[in-house]
Coordinates of C-alpha atoms (C1' of nucleotides) in Angstrom, one line a residue:
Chain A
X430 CA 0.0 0.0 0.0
X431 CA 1.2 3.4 -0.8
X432 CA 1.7 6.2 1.6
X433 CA 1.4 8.8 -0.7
X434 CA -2.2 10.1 -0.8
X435 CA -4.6 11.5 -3.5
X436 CA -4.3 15.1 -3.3
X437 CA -7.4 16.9 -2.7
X438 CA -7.8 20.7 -4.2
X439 CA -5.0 22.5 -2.9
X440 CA -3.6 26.0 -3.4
X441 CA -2.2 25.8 0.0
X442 CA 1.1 27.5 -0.5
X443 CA -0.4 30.6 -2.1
X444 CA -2.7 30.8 1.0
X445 CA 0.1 30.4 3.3
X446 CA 2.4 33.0 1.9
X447 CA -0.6 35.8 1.8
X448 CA -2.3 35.2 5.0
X449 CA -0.4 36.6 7.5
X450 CA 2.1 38.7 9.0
X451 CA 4.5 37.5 12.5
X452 CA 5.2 39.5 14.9
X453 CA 8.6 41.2 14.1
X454 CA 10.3 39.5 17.3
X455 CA 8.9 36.5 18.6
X456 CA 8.3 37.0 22.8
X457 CA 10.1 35.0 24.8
X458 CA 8.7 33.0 27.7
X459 CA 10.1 33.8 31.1
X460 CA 13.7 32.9 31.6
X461 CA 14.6 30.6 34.2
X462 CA 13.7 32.9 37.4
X463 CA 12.8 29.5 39.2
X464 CA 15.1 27.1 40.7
X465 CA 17.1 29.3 42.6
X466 CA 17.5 27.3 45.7
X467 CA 20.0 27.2 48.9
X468 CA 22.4 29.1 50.2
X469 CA 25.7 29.7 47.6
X470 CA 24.7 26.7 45.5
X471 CA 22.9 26.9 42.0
X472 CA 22.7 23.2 40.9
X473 CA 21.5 24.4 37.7
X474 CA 24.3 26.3 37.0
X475 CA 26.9 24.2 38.4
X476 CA 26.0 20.9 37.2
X477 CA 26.4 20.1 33.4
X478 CA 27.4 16.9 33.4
X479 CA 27.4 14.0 36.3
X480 CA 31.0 13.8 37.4
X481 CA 29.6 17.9 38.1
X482 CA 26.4 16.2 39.8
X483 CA 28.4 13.6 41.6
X484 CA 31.0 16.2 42.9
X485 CA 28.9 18.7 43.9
X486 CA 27.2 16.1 46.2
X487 CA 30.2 14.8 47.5
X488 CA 31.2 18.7 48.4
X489 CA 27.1 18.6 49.8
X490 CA 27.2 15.7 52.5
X491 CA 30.8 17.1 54.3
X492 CA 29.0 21.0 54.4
X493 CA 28.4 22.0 57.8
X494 CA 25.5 22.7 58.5
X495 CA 24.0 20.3 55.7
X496 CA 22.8 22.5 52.5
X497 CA 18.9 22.5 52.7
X498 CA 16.4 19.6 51.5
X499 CA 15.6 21.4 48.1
X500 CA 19.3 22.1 47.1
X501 CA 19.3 18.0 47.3
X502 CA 15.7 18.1 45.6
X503 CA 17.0 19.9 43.2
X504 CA 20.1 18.0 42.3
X505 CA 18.8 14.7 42.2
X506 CA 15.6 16.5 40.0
X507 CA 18.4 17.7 37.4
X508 CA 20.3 14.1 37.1
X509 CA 16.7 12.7 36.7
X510 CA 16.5 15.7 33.7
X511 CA 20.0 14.4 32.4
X512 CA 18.6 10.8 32.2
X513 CA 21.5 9.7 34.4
X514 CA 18.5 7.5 36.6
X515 CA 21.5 5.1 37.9
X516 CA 23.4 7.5 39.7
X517 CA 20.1 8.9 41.0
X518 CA 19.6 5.8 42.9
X519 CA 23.2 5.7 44.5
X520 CA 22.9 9.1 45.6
X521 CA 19.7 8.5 47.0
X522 CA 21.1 5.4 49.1
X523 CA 24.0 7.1 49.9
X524 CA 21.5 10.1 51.8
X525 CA 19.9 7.2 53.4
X526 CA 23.1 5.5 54.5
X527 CA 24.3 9.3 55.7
X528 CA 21.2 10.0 57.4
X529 CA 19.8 13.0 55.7
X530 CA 16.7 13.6 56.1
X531 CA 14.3 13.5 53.0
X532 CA 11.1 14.7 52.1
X533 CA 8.2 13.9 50.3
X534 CA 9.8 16.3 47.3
X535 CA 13.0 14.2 47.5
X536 CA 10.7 11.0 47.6
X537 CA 8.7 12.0 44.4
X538 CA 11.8 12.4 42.9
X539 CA 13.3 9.1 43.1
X540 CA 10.0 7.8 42.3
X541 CA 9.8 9.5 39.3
X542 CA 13.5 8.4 38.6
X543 CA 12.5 4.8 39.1
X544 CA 9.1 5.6 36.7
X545 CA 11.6 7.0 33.7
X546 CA 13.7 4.1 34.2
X547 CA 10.6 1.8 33.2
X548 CA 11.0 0.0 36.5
X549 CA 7.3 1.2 38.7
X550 CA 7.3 -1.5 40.7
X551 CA 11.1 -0.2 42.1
X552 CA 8.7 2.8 42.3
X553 CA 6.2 1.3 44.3
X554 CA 8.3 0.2 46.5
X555 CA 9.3 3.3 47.8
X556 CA 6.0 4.0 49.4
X557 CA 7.3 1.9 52.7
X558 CA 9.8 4.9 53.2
X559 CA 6.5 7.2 52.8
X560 CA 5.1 5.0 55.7
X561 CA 7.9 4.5 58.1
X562 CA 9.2 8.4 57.9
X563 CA 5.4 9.7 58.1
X564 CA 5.9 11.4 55.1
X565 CA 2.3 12.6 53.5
X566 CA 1.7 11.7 50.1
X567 CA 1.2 13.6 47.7
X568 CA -1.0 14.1 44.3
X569 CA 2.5 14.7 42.9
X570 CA 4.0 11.1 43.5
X571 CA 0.7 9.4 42.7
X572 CA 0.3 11.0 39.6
X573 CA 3.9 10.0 39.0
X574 CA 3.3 6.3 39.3
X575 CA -0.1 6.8 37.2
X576 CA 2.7 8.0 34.7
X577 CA 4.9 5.2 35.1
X578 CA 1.8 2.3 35.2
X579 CA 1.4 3.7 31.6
X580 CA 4.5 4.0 30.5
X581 CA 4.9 0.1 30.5
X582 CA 1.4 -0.5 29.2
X583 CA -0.4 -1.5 32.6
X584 CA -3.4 0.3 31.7
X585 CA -5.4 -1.5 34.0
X586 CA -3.1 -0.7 36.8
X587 CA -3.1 2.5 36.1
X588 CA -6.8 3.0 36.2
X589 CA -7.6 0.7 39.3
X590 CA -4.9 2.9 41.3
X591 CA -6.7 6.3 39.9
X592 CA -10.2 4.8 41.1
X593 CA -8.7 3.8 44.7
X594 CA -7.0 6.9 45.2
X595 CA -10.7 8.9 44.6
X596 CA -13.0 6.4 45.7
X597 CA -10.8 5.7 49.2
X598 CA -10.2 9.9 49.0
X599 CA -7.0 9.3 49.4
X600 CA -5.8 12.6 47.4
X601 CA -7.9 15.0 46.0
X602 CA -7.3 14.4 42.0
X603 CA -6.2 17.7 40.2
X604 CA -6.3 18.9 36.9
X605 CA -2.9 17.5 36.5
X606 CA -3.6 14.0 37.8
X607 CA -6.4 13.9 35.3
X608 CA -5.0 15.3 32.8
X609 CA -2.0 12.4 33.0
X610 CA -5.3 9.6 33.2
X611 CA -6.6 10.9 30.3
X612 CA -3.7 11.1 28.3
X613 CA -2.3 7.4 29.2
X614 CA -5.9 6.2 28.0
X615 CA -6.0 8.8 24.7
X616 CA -2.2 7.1 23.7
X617 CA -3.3 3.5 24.1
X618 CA -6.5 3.9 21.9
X619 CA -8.8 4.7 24.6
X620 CA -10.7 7.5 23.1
X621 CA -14.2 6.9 25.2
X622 CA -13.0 6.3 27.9
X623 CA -11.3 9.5 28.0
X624 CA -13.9 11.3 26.9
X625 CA -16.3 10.0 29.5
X626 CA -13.4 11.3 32.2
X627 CA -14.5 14.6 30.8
X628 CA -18.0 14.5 30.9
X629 CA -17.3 13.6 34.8
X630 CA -15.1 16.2 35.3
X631 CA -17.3 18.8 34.0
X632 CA -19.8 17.7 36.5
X633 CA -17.4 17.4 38.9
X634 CA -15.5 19.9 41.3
X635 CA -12.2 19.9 39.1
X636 CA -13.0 21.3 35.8
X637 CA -11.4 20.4 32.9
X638 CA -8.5 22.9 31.6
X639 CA -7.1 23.7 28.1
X640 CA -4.1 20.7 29.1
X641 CA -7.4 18.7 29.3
X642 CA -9.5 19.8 26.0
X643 CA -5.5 19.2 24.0
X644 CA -5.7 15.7 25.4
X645 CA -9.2 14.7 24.2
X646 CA -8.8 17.0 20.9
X647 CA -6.0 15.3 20.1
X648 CA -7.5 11.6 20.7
X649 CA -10.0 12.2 18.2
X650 CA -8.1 13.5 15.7
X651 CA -5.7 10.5 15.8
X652 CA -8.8 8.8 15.2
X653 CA -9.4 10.3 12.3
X654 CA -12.4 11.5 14.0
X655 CA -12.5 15.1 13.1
X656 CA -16.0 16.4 13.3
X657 CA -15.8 15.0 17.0
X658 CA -12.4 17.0 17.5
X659 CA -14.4 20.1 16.1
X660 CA -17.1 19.9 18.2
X661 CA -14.9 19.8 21.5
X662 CA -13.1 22.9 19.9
X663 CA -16.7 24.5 20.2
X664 CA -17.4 23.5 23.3
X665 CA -14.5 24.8 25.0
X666 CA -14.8 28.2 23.5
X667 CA -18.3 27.8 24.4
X668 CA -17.3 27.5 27.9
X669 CA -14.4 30.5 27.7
X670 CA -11.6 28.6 27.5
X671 CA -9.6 29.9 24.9
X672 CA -7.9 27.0 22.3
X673 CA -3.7 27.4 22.0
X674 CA -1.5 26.7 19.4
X675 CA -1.3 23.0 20.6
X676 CA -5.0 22.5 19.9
X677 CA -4.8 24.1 16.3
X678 CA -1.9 22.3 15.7
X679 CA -3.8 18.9 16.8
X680 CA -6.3 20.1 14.8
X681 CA -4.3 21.3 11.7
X682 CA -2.3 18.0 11.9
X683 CA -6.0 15.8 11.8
X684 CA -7.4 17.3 8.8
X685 CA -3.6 17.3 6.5
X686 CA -4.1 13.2 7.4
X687 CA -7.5 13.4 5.6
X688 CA -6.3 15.8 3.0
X689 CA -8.8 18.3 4.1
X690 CA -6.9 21.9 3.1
X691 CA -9.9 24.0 2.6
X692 CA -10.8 23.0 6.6
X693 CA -6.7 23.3 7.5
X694 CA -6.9 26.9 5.3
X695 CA -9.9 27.6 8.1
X696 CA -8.0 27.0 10.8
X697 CA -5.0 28.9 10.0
X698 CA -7.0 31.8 9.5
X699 CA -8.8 31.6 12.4
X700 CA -5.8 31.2 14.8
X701 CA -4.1 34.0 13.1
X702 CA -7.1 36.0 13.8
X703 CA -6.9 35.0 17.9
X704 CA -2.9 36.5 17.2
X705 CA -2.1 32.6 17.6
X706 CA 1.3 32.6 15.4
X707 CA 2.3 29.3 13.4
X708 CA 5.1 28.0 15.2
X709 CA 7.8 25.1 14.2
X710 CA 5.6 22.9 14.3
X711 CA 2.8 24.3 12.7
X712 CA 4.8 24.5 9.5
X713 CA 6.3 20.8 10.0
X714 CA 2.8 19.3 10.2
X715 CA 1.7 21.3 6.8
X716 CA 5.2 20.2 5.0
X717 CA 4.2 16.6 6.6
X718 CA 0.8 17.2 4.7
X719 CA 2.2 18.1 1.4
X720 CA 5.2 15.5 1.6
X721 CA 2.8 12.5 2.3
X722 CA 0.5 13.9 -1.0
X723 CA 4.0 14.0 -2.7
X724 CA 4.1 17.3 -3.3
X725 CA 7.6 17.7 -1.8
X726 CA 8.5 20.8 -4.0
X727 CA 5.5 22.7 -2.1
X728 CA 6.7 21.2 0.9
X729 CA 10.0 23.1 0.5
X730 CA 8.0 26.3 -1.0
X731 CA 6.5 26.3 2.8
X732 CA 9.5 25.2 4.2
X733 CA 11.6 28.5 2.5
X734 CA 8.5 30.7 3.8
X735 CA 8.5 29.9 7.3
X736 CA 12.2 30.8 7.3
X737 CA 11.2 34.6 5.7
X738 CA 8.9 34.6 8.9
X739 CA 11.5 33.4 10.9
X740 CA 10.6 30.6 12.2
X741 CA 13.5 28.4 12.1
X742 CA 13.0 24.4 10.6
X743 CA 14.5 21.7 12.8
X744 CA 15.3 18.1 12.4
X745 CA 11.6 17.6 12.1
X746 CA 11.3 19.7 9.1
X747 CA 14.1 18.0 6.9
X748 CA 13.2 14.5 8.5
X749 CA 9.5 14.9 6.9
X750 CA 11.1 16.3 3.8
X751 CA 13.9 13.3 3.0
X752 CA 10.5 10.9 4.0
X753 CA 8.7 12.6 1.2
X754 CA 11.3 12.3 -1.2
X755 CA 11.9 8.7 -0.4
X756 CA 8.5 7.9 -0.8
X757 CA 8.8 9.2 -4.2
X758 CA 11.8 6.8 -4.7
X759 CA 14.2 10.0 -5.1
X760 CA 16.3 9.0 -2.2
X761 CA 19.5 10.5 -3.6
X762 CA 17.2 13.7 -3.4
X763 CA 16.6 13.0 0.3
X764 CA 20.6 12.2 0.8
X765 CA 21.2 16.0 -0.5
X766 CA 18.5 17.0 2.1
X767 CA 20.2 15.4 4.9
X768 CA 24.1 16.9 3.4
X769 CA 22.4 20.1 3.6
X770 CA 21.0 19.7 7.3
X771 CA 24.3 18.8 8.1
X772 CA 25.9 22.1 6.7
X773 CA 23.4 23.8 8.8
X774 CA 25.1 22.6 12.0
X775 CA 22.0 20.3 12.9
X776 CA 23.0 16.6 13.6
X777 CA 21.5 13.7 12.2
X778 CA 19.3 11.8 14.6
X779 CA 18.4 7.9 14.8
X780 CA 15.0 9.1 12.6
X781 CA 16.9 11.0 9.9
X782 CA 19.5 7.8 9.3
X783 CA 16.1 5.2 9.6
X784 CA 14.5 7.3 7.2
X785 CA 17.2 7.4 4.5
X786 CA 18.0 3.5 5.3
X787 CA 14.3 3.4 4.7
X788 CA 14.6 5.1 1.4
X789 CA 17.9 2.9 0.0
X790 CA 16.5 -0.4 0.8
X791 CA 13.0 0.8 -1.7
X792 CA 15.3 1.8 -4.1
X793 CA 16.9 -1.7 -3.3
X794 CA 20.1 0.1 -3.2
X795 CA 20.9 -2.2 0.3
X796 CA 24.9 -1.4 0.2
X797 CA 24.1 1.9 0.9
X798 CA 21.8 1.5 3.8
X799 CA 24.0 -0.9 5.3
X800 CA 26.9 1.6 4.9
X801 CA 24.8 4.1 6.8
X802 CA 23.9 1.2 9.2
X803 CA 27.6 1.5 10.1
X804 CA 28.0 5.3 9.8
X805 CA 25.0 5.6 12.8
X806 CA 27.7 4.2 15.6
X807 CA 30.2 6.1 14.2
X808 CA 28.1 9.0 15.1
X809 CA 28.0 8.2 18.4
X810 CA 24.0 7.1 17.7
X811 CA 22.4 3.8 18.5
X812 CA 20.1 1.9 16.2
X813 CA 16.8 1.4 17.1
X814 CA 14.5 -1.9 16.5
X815 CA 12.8 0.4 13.7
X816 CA 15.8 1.3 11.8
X817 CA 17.2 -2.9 12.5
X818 CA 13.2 -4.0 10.7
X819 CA 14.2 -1.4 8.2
X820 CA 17.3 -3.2 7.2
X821 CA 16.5 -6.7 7.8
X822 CA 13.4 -6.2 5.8
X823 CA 15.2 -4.4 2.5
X824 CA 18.0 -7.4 2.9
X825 CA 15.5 -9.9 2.7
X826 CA 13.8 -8.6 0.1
X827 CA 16.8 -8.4 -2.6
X828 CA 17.4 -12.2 -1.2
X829 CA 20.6 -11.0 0.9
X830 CA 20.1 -14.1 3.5
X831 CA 23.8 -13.8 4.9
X832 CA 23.7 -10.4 5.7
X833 CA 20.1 -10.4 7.0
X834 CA 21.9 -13.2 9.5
X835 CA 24.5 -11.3 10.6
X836 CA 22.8 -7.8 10.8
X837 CA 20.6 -10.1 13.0
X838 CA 23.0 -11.2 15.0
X839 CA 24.4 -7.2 15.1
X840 CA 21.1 -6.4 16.2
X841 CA 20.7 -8.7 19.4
X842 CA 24.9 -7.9 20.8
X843 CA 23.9 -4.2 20.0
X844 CA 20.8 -4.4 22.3
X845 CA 17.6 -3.0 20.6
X846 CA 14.8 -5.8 21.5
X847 CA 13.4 -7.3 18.6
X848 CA 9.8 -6.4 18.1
X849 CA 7.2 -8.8 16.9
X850 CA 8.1 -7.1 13.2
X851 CA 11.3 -8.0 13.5
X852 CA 10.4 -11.6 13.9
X853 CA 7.6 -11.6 11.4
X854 CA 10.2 -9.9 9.0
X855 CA 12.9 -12.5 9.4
X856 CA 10.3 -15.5 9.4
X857 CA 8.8 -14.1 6.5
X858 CA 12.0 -13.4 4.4
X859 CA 13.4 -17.2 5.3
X860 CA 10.1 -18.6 4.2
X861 CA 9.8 -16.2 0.9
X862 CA 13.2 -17.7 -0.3
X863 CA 12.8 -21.1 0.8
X864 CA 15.3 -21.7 3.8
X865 CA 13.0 -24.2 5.8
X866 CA 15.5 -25.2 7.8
X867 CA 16.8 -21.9 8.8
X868 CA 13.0 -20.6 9.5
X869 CA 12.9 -23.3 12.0
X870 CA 16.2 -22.6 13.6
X871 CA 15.5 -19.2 14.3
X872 CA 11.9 -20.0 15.6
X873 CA 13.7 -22.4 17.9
X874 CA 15.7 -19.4 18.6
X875 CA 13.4 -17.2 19.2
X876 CA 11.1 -19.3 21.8
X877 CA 14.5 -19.9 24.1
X878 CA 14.8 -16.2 24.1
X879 CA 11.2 -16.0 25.5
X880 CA 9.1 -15.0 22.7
X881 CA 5.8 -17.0 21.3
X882 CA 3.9 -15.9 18.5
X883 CA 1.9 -13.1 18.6
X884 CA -0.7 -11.6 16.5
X885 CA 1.3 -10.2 13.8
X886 CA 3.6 -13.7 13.4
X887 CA 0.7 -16.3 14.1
X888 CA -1.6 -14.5 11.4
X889 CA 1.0 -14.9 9.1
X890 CA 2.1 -18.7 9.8
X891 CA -1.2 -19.5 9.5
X892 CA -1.4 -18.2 5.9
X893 CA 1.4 -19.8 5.3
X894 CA 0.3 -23.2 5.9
X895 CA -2.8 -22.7 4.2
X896 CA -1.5 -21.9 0.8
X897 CA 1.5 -24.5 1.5
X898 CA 0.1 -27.3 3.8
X899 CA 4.0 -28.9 3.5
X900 CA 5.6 -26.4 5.6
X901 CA 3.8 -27.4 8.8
X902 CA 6.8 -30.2 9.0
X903 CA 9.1 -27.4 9.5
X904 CA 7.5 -25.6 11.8
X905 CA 8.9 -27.1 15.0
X906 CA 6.5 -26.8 18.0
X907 CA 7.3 -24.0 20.5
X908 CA 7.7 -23.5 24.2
X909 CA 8.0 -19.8 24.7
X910 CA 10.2 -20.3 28.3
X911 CA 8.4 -17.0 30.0
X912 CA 4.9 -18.6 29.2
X913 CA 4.1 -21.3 32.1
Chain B
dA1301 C1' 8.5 19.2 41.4
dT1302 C1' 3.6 16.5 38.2
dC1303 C1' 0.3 17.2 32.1
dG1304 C1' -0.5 18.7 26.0
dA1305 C1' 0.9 19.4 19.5
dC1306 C1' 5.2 17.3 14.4
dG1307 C1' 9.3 12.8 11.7
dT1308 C1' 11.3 6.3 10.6
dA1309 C1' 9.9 0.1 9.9
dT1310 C1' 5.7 -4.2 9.4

DNA sequence: ATCGACGTAT
């Protein structure tokens, strides 16, 4: 199937160039008046890196008297920021083995450390500490470990601790902490059920917010679901809550998908007329638009206009425009896109070297994704499972078996897991050219590293066997070893 | 201190 879609009437770029004027300098938000915290010590501006982080709380513990709780807040909140989640947790132990007090700030913290890490239940068990110190909970830490139920998929979890915590009144939920409910249901495909949490909290004592209208805007236009998106848009200004440039970009971004410009020409107009400025991303969802209709030379036309209005493209503005170009098959277009990225002092990310991996194995030019393949750790990058599919795929499919094996093996010493594409890409490509035996080895494989079939690989095995009853020999029967 | 909008593979 083809991701380039029929265009619809379009004199979009005229319309964009005409429309509207930007303020000549673009306000700034506040400048970082908060975190000033402690005596002599400005974490923020002292620590950079963590041997800084690690220093300055070695320097910390032998201060007499002790700096106060929130200069240790603060550090640990920063080193959570850096992603450095390990040291976090040594730290931590170290304040417990030193005898510094904490707080239920410090405690949120660490939980929150534990959440980013992917490991809630390390979270969880934190709340002891909570118990044994008498230190209150708070909304903040148990919309934390909402956060971190959904970030590894426990929905359910998620959902039963929300209901406990209101039905047992154990904190009053905020805006916030509905706002994080709502969102973990919108991302997992939970459109009603999030828009029932709004039709409670409007009867409610917490009333929904503009954080809250995004969240449920944005839901239905991932659904495709536009006219319900439009109607919430009405309803909110019914209500006198203003919409933001996040809600017409939700918006904007909903209606390219369908290919409805006249509605997006609508929109733009109307926001500019509330003195709601295209930003960044405005302009990336439009060029996104055109690109996917394969009008990349439009895309670029917008692309040179938001630069006149100075608004400056990212990585996400020539990212979209190398994707259109390989979906047109010009990848060598899309190479001179990325050179020209370069020479603007903006790096190349795992995205920009999936996408043009992407757009070499189309073109079944494999040599020179797999060269790029070995330019990403150059780079200092890691490949993800998406760009290993990528590869594996476009190997298989010029009949490169060996070095599908060994970018295989690459793949699982490198450390990206293997996704249930990866296995029905590898399954598939042995079976497409024949190697039986191999297919069976590496479903063998595959089981005593603890994976069964799933949706995507059972649907396919069993259309396999229909059309090819003969294969069901090789198909060796499987004992995934985390099942029971 | 906690929440929202854009890009890659099947």
């Amino acid at each position: 199937m083809t991701r380039i879609l029929v265009s619809k009437s379009n004199a979009i770029i005229p319309f964009i160039s005409s429309f509207y004027i930007l303020p000549s300098s673009s306000i700034r938000p506040y400048s970082s008046l908060k975190g000033k915290v402690g005596v002599r010590i400005n974490v923020e501006n002292e620590v950079k890196c963590l041997d800084d982080a690690v220093n300055l709380f070695n320097r910390m513990v032998r201060m007499k008297p002790l700096p106060s709780l929130p200069v240790f807040c603060t550090l640990l909140k920063t080193m959570v920021n850096m992603k450095h989640y390990y040291a976090v947790i040594s730290l931590f132990r170290e304040m417990r083995k030193l005898d510094i007090p904490i707080n239920e700030f410090i405690l949120s913290n660490v939980i929150n450390n534990y959440c980013m890490m992917h490991r809630v239940d390390c979270a969880f068990s934190l709340l002891p500490i909570h118990l044994k110190s008498g230190i209150p909970f708070n909304v903040v830490t148990f919309t934390t470990l909402i956060r971190g139920l959904f970030a590894e998929n426990k929905v359910t979890d998620a959902v039963v601790l929300f209901k406990n915590l209101v039905r047992e009144k154990i904190c009053e939920p905020n805006e916030i902490m509905c706002g994080t409910v709502m969102n973990g249901l919108s991302k997992r495909g939970h459109t009603e059920k999030t828009l029932s949490l709004l039709r409670l909290m409007e009867q409610g004592n917490t009333k929904p917010n503009i954080y809250i209208y995004n969240v449920v805007i944005d839901a239905f236009c991932k659904d495709r679901n536009l006219d319900a998106a439009i109607s919430i848009l009405n309803e909110m200004k019914q209500k006198g809550i203003p919409p933001d440039i996040v809600t017409y970009n939700s918006l904007i971004d909903g209606l390219c998908k369908l290919g409805q410009w006249e509605k997006v020409k609508t929109l733009l107009s109307e926001m500019v007329n509330l003195n709601i400025y295209p930003n960044v991303l405005t302009f990336n969802i439009l060029i996104d638009g055109l690109c996917k209709e394969g009008k990349v030379e439009d895309a670029e036309e917008v692309m040179r206009h938001m630069i006149e209005k100075g608004v400056e493209p990212n990585i996400i503005t020539y990212s979209v425009i190398m994707d259109g170009y390989c979906l047109r098959g010009q990848v060598d277009r899309a190479r001179r896109v990325f050179d020209i990225m370069i020479d603007k002092c903006i790096e190349p990310d795992i995205f920009s070297y999936s996408i043009l991996i992407n757009g070499y194995c189309k073109k079944k030019e494999v040599a020179k994704a797999m060269q790029l393949l070995g330019e990403i750790s150059q780079k200092g990058l890691k490949p993800e499972t998406v760009t290993y599919n990528t590869i594996l795929h476009g190997l298989f499919e010029v009949g490169r078996i060996g070095d599908a094996k060994r970018v295989y093996a690459e793949m699982l010493s490198v450390g990206p897991k293997p996704s249930i594409y990866t296995h029905s890409t590898v399954i598939d490509g042995y079976f497409r050219w024949s190697k039986f035996s191999e297919m069976r080895t590496f479903m063998v494989e595959m089981a005593d590293r603890g994976f069964s079939f799933d949706a995507s690989t059972a649907g396919f095995l069993v259309n396999v066997v229909r059309e090819n009853p003969s294969v069901l020999d090789m198909i060796p029967e499987l004992h995934s070893k985390n099942k029971y």
